[in-house]
Coordinates of C-alpha atoms in Angstrom, one line a residue:
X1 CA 0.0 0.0 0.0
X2 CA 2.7 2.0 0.8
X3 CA 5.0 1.7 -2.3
X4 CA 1.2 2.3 -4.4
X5 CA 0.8 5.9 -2.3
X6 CA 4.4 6.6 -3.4
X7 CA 3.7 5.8 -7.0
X8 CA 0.3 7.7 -6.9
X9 CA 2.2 11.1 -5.6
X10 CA 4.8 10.8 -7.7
X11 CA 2.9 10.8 -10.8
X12 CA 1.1 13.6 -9.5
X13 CA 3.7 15.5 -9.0
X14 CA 4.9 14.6 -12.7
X15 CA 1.8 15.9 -14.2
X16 CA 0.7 18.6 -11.8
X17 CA 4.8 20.1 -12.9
X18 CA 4.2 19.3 -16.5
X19 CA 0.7 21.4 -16.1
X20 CA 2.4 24.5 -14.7
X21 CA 5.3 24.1 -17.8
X22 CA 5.7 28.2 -19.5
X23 CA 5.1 28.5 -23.0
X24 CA 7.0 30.5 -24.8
X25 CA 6.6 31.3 -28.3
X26 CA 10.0 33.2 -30.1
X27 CA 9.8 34.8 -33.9
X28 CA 12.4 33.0 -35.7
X29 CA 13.4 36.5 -37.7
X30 CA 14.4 34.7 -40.9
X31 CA 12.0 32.0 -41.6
X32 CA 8.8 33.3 -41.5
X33 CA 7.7 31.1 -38.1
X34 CA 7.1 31.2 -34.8
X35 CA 9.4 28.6 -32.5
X36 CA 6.9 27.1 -29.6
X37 CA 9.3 26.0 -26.8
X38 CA 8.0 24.3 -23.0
X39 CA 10.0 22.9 -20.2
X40 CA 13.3 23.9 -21.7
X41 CA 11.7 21.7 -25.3
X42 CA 11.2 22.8 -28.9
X43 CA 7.7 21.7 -29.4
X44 CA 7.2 23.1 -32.7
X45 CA 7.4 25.6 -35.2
X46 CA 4.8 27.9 -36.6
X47 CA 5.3 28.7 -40.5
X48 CA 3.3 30.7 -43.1
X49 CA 3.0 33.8 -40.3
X50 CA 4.8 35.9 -43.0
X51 CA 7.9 38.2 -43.1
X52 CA 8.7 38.4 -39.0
X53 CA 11.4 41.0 -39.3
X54 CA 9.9 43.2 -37.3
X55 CA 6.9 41.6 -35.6
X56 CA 4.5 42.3 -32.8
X57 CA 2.9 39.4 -31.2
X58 CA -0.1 39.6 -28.9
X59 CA -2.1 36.6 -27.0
X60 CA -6.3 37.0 -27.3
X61 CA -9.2 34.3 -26.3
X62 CA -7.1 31.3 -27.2
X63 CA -5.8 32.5 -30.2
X64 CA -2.0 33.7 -31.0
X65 CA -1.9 37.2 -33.1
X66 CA 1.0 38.1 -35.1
X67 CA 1.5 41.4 -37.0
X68 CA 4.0 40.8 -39.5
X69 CA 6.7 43.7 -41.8
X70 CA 4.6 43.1 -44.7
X71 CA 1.3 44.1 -43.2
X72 CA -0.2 40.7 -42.6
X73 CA -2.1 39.6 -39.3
X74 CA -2.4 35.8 -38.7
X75 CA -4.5 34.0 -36.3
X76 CA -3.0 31.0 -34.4
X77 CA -5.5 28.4 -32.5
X78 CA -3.5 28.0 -29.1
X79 CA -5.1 24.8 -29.1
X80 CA -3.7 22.9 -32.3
X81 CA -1.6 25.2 -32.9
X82 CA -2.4 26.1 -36.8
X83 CA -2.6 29.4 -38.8
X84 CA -6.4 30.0 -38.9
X85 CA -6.7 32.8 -40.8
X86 CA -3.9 35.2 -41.8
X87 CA -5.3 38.9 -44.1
X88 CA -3.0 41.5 -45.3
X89 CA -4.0 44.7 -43.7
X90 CA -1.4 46.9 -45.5
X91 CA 1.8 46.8 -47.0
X92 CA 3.6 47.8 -43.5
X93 CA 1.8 47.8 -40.5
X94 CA 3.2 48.8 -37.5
X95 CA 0.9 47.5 -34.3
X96 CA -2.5 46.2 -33.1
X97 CA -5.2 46.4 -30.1
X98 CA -8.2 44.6 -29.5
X99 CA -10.7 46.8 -28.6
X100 CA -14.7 46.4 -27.5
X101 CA -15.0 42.8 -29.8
X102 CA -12.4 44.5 -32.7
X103 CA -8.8 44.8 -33.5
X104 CA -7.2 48.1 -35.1
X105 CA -4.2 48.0 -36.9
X106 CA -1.9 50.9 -37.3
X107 CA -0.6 51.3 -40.7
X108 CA 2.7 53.3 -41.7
X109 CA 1.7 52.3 -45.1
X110 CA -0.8 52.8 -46.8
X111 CA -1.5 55.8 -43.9
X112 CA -4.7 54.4 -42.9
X113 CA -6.5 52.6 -39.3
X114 CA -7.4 49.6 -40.5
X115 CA -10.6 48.1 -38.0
X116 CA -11.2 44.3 -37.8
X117 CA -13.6 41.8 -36.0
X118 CA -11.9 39.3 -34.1
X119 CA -12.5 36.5 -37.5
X120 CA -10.2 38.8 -39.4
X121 CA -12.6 40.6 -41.5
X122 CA -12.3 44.3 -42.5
X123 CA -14.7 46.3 -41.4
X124 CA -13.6 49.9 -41.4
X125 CA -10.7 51.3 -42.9
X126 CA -10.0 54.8 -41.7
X127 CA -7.8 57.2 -44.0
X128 CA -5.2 59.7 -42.0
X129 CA -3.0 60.8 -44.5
X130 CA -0.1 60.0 -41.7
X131 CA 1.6 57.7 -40.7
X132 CA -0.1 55.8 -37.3
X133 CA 1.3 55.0 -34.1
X134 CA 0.7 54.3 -30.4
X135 CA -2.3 52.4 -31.0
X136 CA -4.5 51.7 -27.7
X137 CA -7.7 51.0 -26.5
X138 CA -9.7 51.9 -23.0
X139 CA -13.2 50.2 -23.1
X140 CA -14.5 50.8 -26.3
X141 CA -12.2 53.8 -27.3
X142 CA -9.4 53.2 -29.6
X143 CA -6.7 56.0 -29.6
X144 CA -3.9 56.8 -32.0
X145 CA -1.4 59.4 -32.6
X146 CA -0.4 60.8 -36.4
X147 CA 3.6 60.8 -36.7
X148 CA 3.1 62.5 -39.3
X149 CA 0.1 65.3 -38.8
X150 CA 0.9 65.6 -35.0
X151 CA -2.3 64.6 -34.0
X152 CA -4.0 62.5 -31.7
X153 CA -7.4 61.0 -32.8
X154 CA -9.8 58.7 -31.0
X155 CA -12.8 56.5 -32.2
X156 CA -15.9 55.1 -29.7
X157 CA -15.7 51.3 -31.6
X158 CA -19.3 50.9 -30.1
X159 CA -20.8 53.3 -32.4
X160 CA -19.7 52.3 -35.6
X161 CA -16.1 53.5 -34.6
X162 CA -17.0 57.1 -35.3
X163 CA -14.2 59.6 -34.1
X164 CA -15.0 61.3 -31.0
X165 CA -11.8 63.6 -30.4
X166 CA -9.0 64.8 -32.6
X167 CA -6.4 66.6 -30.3
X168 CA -3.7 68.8 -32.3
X169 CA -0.2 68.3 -30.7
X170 CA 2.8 71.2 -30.0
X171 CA 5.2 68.5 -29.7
X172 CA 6.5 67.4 -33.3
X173 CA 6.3 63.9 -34.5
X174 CA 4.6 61.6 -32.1
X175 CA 6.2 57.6 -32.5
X176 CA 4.8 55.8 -30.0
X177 CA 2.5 55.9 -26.7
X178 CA 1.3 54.0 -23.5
X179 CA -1.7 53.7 -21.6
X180 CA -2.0 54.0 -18.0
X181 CA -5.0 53.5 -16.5
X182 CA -6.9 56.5 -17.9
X183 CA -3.8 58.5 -19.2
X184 CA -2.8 58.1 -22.9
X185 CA 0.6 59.6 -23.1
X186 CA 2.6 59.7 -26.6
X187 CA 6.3 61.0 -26.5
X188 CA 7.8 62.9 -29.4
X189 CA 10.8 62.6 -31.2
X190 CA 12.3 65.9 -30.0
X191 CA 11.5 65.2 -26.5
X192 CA 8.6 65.9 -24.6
X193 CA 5.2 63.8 -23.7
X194 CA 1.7 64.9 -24.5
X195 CA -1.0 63.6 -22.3
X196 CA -4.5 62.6 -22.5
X197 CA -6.9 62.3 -19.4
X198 CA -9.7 59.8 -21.1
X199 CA -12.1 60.1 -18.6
X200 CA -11.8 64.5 -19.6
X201 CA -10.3 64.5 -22.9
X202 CA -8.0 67.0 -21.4
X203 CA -4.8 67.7 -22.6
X204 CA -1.6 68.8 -21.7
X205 CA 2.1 68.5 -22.6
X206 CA 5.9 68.1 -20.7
X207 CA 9.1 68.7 -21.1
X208 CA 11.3 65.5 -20.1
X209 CA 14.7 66.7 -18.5
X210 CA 17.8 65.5 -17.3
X211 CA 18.3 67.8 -14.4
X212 CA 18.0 71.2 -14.9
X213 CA 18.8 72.0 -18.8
X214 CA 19.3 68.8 -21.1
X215 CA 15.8 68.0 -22.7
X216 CA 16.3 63.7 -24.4
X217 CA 14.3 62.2 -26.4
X218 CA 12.3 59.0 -25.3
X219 CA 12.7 56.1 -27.3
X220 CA 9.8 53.3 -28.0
X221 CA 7.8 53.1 -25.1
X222 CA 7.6 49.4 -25.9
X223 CA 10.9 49.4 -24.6
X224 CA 10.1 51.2 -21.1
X225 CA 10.8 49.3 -17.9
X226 CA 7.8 50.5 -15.2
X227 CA 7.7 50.3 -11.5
X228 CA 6.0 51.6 -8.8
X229 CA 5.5 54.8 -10.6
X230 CA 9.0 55.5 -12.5
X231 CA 9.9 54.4 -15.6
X232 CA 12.9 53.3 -16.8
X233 CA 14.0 54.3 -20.1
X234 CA 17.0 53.9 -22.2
X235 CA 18.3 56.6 -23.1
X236 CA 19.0 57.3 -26.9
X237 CA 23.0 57.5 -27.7
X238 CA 23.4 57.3 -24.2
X239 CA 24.9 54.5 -21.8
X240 CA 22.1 55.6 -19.8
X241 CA 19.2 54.8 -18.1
X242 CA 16.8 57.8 -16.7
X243 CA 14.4 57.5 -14.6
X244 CA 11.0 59.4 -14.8
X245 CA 8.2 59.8 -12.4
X246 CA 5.2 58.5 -13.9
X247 CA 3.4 61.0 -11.6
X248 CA 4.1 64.6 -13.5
X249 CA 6.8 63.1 -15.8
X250 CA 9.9 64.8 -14.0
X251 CA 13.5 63.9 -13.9
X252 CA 14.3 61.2 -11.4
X253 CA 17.8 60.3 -11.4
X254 CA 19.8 58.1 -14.7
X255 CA 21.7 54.8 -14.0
X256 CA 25.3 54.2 -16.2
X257 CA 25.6 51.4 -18.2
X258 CA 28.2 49.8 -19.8
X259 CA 26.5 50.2 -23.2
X260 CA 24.0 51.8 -25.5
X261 CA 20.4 50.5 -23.9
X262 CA 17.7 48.8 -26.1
X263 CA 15.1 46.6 -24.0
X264 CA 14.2 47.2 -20.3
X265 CA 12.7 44.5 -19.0
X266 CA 11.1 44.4 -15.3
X267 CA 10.2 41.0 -13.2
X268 CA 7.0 39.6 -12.3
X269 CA 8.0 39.9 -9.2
X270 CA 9.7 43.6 -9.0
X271 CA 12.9 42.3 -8.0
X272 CA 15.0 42.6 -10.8
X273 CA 15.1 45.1 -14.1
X274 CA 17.3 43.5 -17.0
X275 CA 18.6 45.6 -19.9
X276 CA 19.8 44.6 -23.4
X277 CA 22.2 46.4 -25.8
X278 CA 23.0 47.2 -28.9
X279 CA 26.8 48.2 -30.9
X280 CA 29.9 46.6 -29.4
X281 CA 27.8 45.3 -26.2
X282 CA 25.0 43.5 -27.9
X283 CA 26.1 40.0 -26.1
X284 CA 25.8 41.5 -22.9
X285 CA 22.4 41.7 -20.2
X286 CA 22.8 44.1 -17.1
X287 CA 20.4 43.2 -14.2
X288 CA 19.8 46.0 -11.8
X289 CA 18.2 46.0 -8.5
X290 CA 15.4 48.4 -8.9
X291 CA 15.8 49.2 -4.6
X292 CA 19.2 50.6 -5.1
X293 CA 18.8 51.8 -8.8
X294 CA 22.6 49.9 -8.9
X295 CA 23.7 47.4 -11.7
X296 CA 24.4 43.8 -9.6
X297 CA 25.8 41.8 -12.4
X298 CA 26.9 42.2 -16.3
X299 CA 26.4 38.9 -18.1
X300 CA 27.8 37.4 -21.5
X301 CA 24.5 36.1 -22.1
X302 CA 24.7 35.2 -26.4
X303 CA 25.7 36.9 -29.4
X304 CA 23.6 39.3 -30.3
X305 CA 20.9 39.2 -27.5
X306 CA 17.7 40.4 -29.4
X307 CA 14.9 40.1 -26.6
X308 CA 14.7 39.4 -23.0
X309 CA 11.7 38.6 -20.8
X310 CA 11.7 37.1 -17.5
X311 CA 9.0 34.2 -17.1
X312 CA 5.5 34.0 -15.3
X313 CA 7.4 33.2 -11.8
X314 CA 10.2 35.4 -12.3
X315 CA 12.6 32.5 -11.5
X316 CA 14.3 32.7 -15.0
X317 CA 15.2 35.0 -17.2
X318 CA 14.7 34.1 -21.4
X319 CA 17.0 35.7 -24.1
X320 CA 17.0 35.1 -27.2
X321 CA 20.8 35.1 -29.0
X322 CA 20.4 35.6 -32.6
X323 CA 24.2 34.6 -34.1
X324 CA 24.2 31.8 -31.3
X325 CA 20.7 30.3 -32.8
X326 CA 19.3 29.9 -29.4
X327 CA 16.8 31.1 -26.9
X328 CA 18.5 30.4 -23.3
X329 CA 17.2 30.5 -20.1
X330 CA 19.0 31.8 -17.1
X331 CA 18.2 31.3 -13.1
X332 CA 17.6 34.6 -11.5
X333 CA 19.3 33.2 -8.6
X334 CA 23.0 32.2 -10.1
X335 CA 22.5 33.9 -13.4
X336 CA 23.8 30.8 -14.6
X337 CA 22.2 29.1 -17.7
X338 CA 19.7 25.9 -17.0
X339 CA 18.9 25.4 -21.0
X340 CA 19.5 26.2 -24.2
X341 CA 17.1 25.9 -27.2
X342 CA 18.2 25.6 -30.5
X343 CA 16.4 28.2 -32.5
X344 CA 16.8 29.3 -36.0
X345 CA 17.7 33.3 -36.2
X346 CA 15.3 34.5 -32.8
X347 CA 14.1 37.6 -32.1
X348 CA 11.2 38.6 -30.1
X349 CA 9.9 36.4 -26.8
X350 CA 6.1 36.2 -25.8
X351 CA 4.4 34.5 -23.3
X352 CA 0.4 33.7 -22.8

């Protein structure tokens, strides 16, 4: 009876572990796929989801989205696994939101809003004349920002996505924008945020300083680290990061790096902040303590780390080496590699 309890937990134990196994999908840049990898395992690969040069990836009611460079959006069933649908929503589109039952895609080209149901049928197509950005949604209100036309404009998708606001920006050349809570804020390419109180319309813009006198630009928000309140951003040209109150936007402090900064990546947990590079430091990962604002450890994590993102648990830390042909997972705890995955030229990590 005993040895029958011992093989009964044991096989729990086995499946109850395999149950809580992370998925994590990683564009392979060059082939037009997706790699699926679990408990340190290539499971499969995901073809025909188009050119993935520069590709967003977004997880939606059981289904897998991916924007591709060529302006295609595929559907993946998380369940088998298989393209189910995959339209070409312009010839290069650069993100996408669900929003209220919908999805909008933000075209560089042609300069149009394109608006889908969640079967990946076109059902508006909105003409800017710009170039789109820093697409979002609250509720039922999708927002965007003109790179081109400096503008803000927002549509009520409940009401046959009609445009409810179109806000004219000072700042020049909006490229990209986050939501928080009720605040849409886009930064500009010549520094500066502008910010939109949703619940008010109202709108205001800031200066973003270093100090007293040196005004930087913000780079993709994408790319932003955020923690209780600051954000951490890399700095553009810089070995930098700064450090931004999310509050009012004002100057914080910077951190030094031993390279130019290109991801900032923050754990589950808050413990940890990792940071990529790009130039002669692209095989390196900083990881800071985000109590100190101090860089603990430097690593030599691959050549050419392309992405980063710690897992669910925050007990490992996934980057994605594109020369090396591997995505490889490191323990927070010794920073040491536990796997290594071959993968064919990987970029970008994303997890359900």
């Amino acid at each position: 009876m005993l040895y029958l309890i011992t093989l009964f937990c044991s096989v729990l134990l086995f499946f109850s572990g395999n149950a809580s196994a992370e998925k994590v999908f990683v564009v392979e840049r060059e082939r037009e796929a997706l790699a699926l990898i679990e408990d340190g395992k290539l499971l499969r690969e995901i073809s025909g989801v188009k050119n993935l040069n520069h590709a967003t990836v977004k997880f939606h009611k059981g289904f897998l989205y991916v924007i591709s460079r060529d302006g295609f959006l595929s559907k993946v069933d998380l369940g088998t696994y298989e393209v189910v649908k995959s339209v070409k929503t312009g010839k290069s589109g650069i993100g996408f939101i669900f929003c209220g039952g919908f999805i909008g895609v933000a075209n560089y080209d042609p300069k149009d809003v394109v608006i889908l149901d969640e079967a990946l049928n076109t059902v508006k197509v909105i003409e800017t004349g710009s170039r789109n950005v820093g697409i979002k949604c609250r509720d039922n209100l999708l927002i965007y920002a003109l790179m081109d036309d400096d503008q803000i404009w927002m549509h009520d998708v409940s009401k046959n996505h009609e445009k409810v606001k179109e806000i004219k920006t000072k700042g020049e050349m909006p490229f990209d924008a986050f939501l928080s809570d009720n605040i849409y804020v886009t930064g500009f390419f010549k520094g500066g945020v502008g910010i939109v109180d949703l619940d008010t319309f109202k709108y205001t813009e800031k200066e973003t300083k270093a100090g007293s006198d040196t005004v930087f630009k913000i780079p993709h928000f994408g790319t932003w680290g955020v923690l209780n309140q600051r954000a951490f951003i890399p700095a553009v040209g810089e070995k930098k990061l700064y450090i931004l109150d999310m509050k009012d936007f004002g100057y914080i402090s910077s951190i030094d790096l031993v390279g130019l900064p290109v991801f900032v990546v923050v754990s589950p947990d808050k413990k940890y902040i990792a940071v990529n590079y790009s130039g002669d430091k692209d095989d390196y990962v900083s990881v800071i303590d985000p109590q100190t604002n101090k860089v603990i450890k430097t690593i030599s994590a691959g050549k050419r780390v392309m992405h980063l993102r710690f897992s669910h648990d925050s007990k490992s830390l996934y980057v994605s080496s594109y020369f090396e042909n591997a995505l490889k997972t490191f323990s927070v705890d010794t920073w040491d590699v536990t796997a290594t995955v071959s993968v064919p030229t990987p970029s970008g990590v994303f997890i359900p």
